[in-house]
CSV table of C-alpha atoms and ligand atoms in Angstrom, one decimal:
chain,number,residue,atom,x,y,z
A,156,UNK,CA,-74.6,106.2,129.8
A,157,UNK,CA,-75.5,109.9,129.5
A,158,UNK,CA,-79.3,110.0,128.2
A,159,UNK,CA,-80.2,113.4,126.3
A,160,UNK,CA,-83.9,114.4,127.0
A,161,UNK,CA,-85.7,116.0,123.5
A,162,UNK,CA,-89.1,115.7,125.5
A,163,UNK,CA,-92.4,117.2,124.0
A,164,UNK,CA,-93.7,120.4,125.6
A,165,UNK,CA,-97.1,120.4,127.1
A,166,UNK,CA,-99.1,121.2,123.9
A,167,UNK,CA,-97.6,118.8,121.9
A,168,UNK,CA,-98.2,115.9,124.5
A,169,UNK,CA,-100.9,113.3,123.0
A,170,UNK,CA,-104.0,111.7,125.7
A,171,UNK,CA,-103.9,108.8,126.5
A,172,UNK,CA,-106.6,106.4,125.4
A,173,UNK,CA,-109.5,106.8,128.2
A,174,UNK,CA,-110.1,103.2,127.9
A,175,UNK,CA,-108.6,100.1,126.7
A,176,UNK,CA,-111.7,98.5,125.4
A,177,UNK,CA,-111.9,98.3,121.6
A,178,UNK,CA,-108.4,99.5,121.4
A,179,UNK,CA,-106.7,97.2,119.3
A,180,UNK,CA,-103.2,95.5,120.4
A,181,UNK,CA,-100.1,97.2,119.6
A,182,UNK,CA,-101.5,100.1,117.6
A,183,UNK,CA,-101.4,103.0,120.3
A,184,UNK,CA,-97.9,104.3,121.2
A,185,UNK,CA,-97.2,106.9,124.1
A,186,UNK,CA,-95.5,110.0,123.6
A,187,UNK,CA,-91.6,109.6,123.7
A,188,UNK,CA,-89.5,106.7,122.8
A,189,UNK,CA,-86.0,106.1,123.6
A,190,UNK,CA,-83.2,105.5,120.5
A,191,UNK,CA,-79.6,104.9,120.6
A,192,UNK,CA,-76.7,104.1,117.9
A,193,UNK,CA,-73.6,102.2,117.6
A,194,UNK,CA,-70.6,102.4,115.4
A,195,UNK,CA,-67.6,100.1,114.9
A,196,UNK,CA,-65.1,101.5,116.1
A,197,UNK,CA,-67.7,103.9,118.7
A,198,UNK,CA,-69.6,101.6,120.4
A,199,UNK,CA,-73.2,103.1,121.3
A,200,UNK,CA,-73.9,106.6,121.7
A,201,UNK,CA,-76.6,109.6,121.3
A,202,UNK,CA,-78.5,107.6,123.5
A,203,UNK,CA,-81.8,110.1,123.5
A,204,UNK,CA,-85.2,110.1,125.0
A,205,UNK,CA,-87.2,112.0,122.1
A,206,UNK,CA,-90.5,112.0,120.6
A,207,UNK,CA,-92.1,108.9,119.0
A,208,UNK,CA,-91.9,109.5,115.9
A,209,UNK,CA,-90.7,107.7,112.0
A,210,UNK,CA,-86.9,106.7,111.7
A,211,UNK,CA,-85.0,107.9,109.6
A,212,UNK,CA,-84.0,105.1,107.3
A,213,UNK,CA,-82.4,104.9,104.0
A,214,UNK,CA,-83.8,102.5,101.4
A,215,UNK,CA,-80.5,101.0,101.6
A,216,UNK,CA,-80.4,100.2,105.2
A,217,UNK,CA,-79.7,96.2,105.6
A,218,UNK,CA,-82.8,95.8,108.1
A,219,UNK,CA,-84.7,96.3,105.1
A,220,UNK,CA,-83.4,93.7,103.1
A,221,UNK,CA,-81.6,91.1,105.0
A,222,UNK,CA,-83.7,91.5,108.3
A,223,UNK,CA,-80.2,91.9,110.8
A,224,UNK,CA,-82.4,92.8,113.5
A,225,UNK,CA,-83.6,91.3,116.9
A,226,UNK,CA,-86.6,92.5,119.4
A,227,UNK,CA,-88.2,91.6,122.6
A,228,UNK,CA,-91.2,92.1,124.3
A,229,UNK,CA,-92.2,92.8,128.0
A,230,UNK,CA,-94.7,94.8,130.0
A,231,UNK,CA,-95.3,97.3,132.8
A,232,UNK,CA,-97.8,97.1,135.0
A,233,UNK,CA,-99.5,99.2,137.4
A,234,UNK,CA,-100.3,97.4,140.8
A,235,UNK,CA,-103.1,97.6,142.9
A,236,UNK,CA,-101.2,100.4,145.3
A,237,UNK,CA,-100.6,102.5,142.1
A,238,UNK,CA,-96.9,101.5,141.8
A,239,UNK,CA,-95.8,100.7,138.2
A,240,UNK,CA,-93.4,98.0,138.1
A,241,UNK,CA,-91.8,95.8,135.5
A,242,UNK,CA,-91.2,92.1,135.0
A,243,UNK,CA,-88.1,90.4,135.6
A,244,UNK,CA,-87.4,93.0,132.6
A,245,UNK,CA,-83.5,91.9,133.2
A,246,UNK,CA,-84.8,88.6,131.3
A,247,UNK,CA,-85.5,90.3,128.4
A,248,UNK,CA,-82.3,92.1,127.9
A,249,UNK,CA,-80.4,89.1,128.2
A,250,UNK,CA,-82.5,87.3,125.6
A,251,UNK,CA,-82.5,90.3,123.6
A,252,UNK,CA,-78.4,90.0,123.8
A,253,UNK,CA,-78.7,85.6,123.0
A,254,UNK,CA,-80.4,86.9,119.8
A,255,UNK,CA,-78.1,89.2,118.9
A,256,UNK,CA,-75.0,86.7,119.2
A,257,UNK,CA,-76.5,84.6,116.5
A,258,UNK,CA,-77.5,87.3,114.4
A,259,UNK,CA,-74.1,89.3,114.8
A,260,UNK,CA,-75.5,92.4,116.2
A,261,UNK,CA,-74.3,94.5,118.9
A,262,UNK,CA,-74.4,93.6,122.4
A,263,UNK,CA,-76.3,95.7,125.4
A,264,UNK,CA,-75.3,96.3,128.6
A,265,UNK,CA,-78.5,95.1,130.7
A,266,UNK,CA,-78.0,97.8,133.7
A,267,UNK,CA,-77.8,100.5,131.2
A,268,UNK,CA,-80.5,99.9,129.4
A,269,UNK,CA,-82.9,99.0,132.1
A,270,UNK,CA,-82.2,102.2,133.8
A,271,UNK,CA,-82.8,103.8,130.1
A,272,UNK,CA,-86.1,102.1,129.8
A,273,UNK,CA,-87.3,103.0,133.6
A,274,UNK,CA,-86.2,107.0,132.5
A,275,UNK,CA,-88.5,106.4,129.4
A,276,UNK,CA,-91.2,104.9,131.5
A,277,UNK,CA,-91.1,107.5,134.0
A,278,UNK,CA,-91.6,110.1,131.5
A,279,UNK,CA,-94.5,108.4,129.7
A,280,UNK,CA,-95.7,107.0,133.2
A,281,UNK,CA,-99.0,109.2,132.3
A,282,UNK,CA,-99.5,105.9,129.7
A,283,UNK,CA,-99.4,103.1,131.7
A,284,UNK,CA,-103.2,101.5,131.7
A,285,UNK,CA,-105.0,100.9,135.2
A,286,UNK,CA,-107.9,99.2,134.2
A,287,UNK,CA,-108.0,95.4,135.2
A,288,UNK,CA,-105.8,93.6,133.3
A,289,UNK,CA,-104.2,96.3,131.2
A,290,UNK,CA,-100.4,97.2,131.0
A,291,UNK,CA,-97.8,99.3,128.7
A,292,UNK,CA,-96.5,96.9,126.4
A,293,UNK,CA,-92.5,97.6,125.7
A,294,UNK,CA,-91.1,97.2,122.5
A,295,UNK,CA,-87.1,96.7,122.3
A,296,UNK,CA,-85.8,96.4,118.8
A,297,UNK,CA,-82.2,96.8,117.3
A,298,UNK,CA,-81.9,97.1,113.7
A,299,UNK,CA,-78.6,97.0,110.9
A,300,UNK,CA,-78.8,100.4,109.5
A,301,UNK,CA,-75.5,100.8,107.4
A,302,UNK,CA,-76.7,102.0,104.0
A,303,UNK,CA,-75.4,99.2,101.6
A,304,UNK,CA,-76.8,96.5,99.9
A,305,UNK,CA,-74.2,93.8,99.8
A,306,UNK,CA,-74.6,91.1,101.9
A,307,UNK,CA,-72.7,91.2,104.9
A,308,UNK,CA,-72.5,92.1,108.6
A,309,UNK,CA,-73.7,95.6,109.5
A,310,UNK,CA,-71.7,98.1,110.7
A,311,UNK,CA,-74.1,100.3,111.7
A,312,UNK,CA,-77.2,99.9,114.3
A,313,UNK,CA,-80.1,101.5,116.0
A,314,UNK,CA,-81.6,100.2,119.2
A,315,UNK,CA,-84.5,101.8,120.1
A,316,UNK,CA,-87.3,101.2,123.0
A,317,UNK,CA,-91.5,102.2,122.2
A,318,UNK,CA,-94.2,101.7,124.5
A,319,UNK,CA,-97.8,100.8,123.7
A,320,UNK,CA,-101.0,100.7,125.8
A,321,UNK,CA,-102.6,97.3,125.8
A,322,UNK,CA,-106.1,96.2,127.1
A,323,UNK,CA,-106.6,92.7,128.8
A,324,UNK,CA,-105.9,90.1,126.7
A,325,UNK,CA,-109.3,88.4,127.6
A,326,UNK,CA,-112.0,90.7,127.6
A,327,UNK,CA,-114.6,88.5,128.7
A,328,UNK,CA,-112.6,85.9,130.9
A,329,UNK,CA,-110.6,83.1,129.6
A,330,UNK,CA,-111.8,81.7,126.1
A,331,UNK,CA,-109.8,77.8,125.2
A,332,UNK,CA,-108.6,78.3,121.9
A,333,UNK,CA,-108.4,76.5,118.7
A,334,UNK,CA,-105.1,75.7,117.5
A,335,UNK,CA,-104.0,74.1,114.3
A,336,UNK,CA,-100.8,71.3,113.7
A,337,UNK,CA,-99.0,72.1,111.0
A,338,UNK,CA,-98.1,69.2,109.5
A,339,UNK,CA,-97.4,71.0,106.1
A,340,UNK,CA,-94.9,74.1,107.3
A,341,UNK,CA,-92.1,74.1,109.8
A,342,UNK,CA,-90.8,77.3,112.0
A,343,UNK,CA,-87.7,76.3,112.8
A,344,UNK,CA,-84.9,74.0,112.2
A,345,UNK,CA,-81.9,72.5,114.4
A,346,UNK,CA,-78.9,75.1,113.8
A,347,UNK,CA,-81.0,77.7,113.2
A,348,UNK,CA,-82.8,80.9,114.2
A,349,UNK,CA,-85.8,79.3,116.2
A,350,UNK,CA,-84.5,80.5,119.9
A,351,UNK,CA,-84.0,83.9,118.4
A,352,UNK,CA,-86.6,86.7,118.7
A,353,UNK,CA,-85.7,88.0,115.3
A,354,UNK,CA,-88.2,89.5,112.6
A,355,UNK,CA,-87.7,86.6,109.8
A,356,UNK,CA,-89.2,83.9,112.4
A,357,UNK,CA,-92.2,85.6,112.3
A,358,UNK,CA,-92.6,86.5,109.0
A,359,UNK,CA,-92.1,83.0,107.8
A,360,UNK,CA,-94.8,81.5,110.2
A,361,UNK,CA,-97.6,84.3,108.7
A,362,UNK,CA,-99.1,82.1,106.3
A,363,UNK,CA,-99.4,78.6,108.0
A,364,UNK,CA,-101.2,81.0,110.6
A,365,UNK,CA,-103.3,82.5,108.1
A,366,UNK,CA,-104.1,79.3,106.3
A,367,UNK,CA,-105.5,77.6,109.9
A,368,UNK,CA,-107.1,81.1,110.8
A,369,UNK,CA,-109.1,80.0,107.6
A,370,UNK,CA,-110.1,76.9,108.7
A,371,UNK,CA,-111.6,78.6,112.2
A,372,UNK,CA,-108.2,77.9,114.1
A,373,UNK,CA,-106.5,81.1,116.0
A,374,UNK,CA,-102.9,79.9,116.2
A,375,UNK,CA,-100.7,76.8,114.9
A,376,UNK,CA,-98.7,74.3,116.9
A,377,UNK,CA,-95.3,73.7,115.5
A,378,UNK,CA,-93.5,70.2,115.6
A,379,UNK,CA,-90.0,69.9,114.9
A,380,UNK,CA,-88.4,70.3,111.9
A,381,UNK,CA,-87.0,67.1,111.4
A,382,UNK,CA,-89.2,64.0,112.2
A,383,UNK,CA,-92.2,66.1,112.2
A,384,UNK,CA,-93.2,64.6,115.4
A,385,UNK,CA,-92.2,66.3,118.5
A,386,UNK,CA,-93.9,69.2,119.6
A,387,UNK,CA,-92.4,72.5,119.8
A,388,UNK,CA,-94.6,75.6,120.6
A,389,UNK,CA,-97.8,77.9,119.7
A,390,UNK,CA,-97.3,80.6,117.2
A,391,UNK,CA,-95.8,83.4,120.2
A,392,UNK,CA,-96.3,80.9,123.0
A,393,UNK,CA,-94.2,78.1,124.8
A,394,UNK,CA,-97.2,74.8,125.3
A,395,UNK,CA,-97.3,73.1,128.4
A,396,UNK,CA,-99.4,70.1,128.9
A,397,UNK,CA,-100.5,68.2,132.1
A,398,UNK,CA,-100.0,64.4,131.5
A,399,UNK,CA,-101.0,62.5,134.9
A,400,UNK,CA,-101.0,65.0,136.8
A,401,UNK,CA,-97.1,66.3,135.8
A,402,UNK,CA,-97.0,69.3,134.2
A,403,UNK,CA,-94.4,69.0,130.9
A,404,UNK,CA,-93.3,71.1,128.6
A,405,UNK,CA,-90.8,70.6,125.6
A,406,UNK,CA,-87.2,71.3,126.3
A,407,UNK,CA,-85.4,73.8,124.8
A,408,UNK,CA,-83.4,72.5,121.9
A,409,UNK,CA,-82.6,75.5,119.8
A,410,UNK,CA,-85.1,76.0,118.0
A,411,UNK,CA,-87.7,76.8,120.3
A,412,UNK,CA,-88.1,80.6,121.8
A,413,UNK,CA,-87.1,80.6,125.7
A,414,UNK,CA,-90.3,82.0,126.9
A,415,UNK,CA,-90.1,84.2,130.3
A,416,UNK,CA,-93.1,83.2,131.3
A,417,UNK,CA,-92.3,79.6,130.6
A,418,UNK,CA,-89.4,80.0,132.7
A,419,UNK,CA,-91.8,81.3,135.2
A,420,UNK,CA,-94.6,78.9,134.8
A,421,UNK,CA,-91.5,76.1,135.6
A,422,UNK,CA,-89.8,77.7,138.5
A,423,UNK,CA,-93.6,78.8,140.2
A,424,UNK,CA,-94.6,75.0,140.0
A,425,UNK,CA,-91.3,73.6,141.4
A,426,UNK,CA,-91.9,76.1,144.0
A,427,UNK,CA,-95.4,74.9,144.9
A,428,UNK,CA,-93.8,71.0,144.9
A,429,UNK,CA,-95.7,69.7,141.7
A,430,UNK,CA,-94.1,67.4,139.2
A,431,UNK,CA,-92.8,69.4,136.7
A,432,UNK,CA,-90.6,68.5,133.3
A,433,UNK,CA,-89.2,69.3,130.8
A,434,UNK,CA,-88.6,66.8,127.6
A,435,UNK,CA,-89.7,65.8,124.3
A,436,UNK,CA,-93.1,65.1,123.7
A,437,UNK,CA,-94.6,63.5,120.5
A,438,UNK,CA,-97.8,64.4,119.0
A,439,UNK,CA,-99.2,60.9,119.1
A,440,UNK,CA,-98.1,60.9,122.9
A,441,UNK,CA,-100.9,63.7,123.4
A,442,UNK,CA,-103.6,62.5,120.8
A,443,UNK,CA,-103.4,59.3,122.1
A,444,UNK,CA,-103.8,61.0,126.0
A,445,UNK,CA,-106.3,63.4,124.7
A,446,UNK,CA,-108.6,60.5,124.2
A,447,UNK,CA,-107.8,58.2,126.9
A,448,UNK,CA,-107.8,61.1,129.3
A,449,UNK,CA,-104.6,61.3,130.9
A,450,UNK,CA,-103.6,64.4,129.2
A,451,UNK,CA,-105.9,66.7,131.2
A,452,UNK,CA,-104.8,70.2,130.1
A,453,UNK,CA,-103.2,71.8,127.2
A,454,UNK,CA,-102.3,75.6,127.6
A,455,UNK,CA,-99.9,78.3,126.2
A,456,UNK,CA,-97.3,80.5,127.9
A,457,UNK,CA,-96.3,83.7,127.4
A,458,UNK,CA,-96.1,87.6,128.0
A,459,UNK,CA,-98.7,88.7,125.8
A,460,UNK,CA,-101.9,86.1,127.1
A,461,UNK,CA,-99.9,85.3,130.3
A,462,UNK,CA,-101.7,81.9,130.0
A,463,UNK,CA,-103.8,80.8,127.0
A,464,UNK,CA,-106.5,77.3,127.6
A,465,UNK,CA,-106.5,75.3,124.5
A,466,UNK,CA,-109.5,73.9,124.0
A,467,UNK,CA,-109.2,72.1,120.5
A,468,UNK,CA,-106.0,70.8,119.1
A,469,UNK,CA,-106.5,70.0,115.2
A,470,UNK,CA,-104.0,67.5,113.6
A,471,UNK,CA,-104.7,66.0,109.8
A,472,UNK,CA,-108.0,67.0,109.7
A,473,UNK,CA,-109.3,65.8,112.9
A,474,UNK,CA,-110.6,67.6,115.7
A,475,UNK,CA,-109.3,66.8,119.5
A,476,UNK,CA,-110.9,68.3,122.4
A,477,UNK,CA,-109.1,69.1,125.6
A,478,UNK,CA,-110.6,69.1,129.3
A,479,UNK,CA,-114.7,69.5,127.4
A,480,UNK,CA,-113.3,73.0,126.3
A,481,UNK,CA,-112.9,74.8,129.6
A,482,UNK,CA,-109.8,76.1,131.2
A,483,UNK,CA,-108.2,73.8,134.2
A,484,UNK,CA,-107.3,73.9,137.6
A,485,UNK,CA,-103.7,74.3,136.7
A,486,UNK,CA,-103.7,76.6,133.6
A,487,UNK,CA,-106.3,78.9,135.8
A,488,UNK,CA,-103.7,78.7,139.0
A,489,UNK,CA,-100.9,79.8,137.0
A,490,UNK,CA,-103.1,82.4,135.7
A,491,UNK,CA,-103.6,83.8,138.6
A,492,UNK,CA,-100.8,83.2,141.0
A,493,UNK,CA,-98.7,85.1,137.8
A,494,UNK,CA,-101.1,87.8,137.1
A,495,UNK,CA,-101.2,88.2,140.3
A,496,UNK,CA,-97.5,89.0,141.1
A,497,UNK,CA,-97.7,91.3,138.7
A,498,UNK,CA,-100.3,93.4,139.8
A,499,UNK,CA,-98.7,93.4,143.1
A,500,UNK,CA,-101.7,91.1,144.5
A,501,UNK,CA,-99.9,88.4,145.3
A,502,UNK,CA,-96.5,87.7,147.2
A,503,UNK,CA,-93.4,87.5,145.2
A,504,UNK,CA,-91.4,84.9,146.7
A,505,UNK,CA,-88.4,85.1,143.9
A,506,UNK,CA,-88.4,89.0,143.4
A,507,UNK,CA,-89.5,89.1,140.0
A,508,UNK,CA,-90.8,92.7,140.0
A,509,UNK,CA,-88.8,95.0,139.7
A,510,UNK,CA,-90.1,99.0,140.7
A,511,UNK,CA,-89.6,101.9,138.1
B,750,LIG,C1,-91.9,85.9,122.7
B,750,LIG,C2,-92.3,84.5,122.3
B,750,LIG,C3,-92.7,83.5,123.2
B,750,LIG,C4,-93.0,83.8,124.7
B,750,LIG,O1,-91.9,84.4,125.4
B,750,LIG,P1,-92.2,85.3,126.7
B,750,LIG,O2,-90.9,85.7,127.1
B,750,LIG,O3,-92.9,84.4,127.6
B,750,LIG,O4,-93.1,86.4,126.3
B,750,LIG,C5,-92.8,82.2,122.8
B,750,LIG,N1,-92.6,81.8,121.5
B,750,LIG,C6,-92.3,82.7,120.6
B,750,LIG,C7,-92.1,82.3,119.2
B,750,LIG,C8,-92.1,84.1,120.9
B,750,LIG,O5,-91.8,84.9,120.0
């Protein structure tokens, strides 16, 4: 794939934040992004690395209407040598193309667009965080851009990649959250979009999260759509539990989102030679353990938190502590064994970083 550089010239460059602190999450983008098209009949072409800058959309494009799009969501880090590295970013491509099967957009070809995205990140390498605990937060998105409004499949895209500076996701070490059952909403049903990393998802789930966010919750806990009973996962996060001493987490059934760092969390503690599982859990199962003890941790999984404690599960009303409210052994040793790969401070026994 041929890549045309547009780049901005030295006066029109932007700084770079000095510091994270008190920037806010995804609302800082770097200087260039990367864009490409596709056509039926063309396939994709003008790949370009360019300014970041608005689209170009007409108010007829089918994004804006019937939401044919798909994302994903990674990071790059910087390690302690000063190397800036990605993680196993070949994931993301390949989830990004499982989300565009179902939602009958184009296919990429991972090599090519990983090398695209390592050209971008070179360029805009000036924007990649060292503080503790930052990173450059990548944004892959393709979106239906054919300017019609009947309903139908697109036949025209753009793909394009941005990059945002992001501080640590805990400022002030790890703080358990509070997280809400939804007993009233569900996210996603058998047959469905669930798996998918696709805008509508997302927009669908924004006001059971704000009604728990009014009750003092930060995030809900889906169970399935059907019986209402088995867990399924945190707002942008796969759950784990730890349920006599085996760590479990529920399987993938469709209409939960295959989490990366779920995948990791999973492979890292077969690795290490704990018990680890993945199946259906019920809500009662971890009520019920919550108060006779044998479910010892509760935490979340995913690229944004790496690992998020939960502290308080809330189900019809009633409050349910977890582990007195403090992060555990194994939520904290995922923590940091992951973390740690990535900032190049630990060793990285599968090769999941990848260099830029
Ligand atoms: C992105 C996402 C996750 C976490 O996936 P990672 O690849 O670990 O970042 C979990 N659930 C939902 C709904 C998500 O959108």
């Amino acid at each position: 794939m041929e890549v045309k550089f547009s780049t901005r010239s030295a006066e029109q460059l932007k700084t770079p934040p000095a510091s994270m602190s008190g920037v806010v999450f995804g609302t800082v983008f770097s200087d260039h992004m990367f864009c490409m098209e596709w056509e039926e009949g063309k396939g994709w072409h003008n790949a370009e690395i360019k300014p970041y800058g608005p689209l170009m959309l007409e108010p007829s494009s089918m994004v804006l209407h019937y939401a044919q799009m798909s994302f994903e969501g990674l990071k790059a880090y910087q390690t302690d040598s000063g190397e800036h590295v990605l993680f196993r970013p070949r994931e993301n491509f390949k989830r990004m193309n499982r989300t565009s099967l179902r939602m009958c957009l184009p296919e990429l070809d991972v090599e090519e667009v990983l090398t695209a995205l390592k050209q971008l990140l070179r360029l805009d390498s000036g924007w990649v965080p060292n503080e503790a605990g930052t990173s450059l937060y990548i944004r892959p998105t393709i979106l239906a851009t054919e300017e019609a409004i009947g309903l139908k499949v697109s036949s025209k895209y753009l793909f394009y990649i941005i990059l945002s500076p992001v501080g640590p996701y805990y400022s002030q070490g790890f703080n358990p959250v509070k997280i809400m059952v939804s007993d009233k909403y569900v996210r996603a049903v058998p047959g469905g979009v669930g798996f998918a990393k696709t805008g509508g998802n997302y927009a669908a789930s924004n006001l059971a999260e704000k009604e728990a966010k009014e009750l003092g919750y930060t995030q809900v806990l889906w169970l399935d759509a059907v019986e209402r009973r088995y867990i399924e996962e945190v707002g942008a996060m796969n759950i784990f539990f730890v349920i006599n001493d085996e760590i479990v987490t529920p399987q993938l059934t469709g209409s939960i989102l295959p989490g990366i760092t779920r995948m990791s969390v999973l492979e890292l503690g077969k690795y290490w030679g704990l018990k680890v599982k993945e199946g259906r859990i019920t809500i009662d199962e971890v009520l019920n353990g919550l108060k006779d003890g044998t479910v010892s941790e509760v935490f979340g999984a995913g690229t944004a938190a790496v690992i998020s404690p939960v502290g308080t599960l809330s189900y019809k009303g009633e409050d349910y502590q977890v582990s007195d409210v403090e992060t555990g052994p194994v939520a904290m040793r995922f923590y940091e064994h992951l973390t740690g790969i990535q900032y190049g401070k630990e060793a990285d026994p599968f090769d999941w970083v990848e260099s830029i």
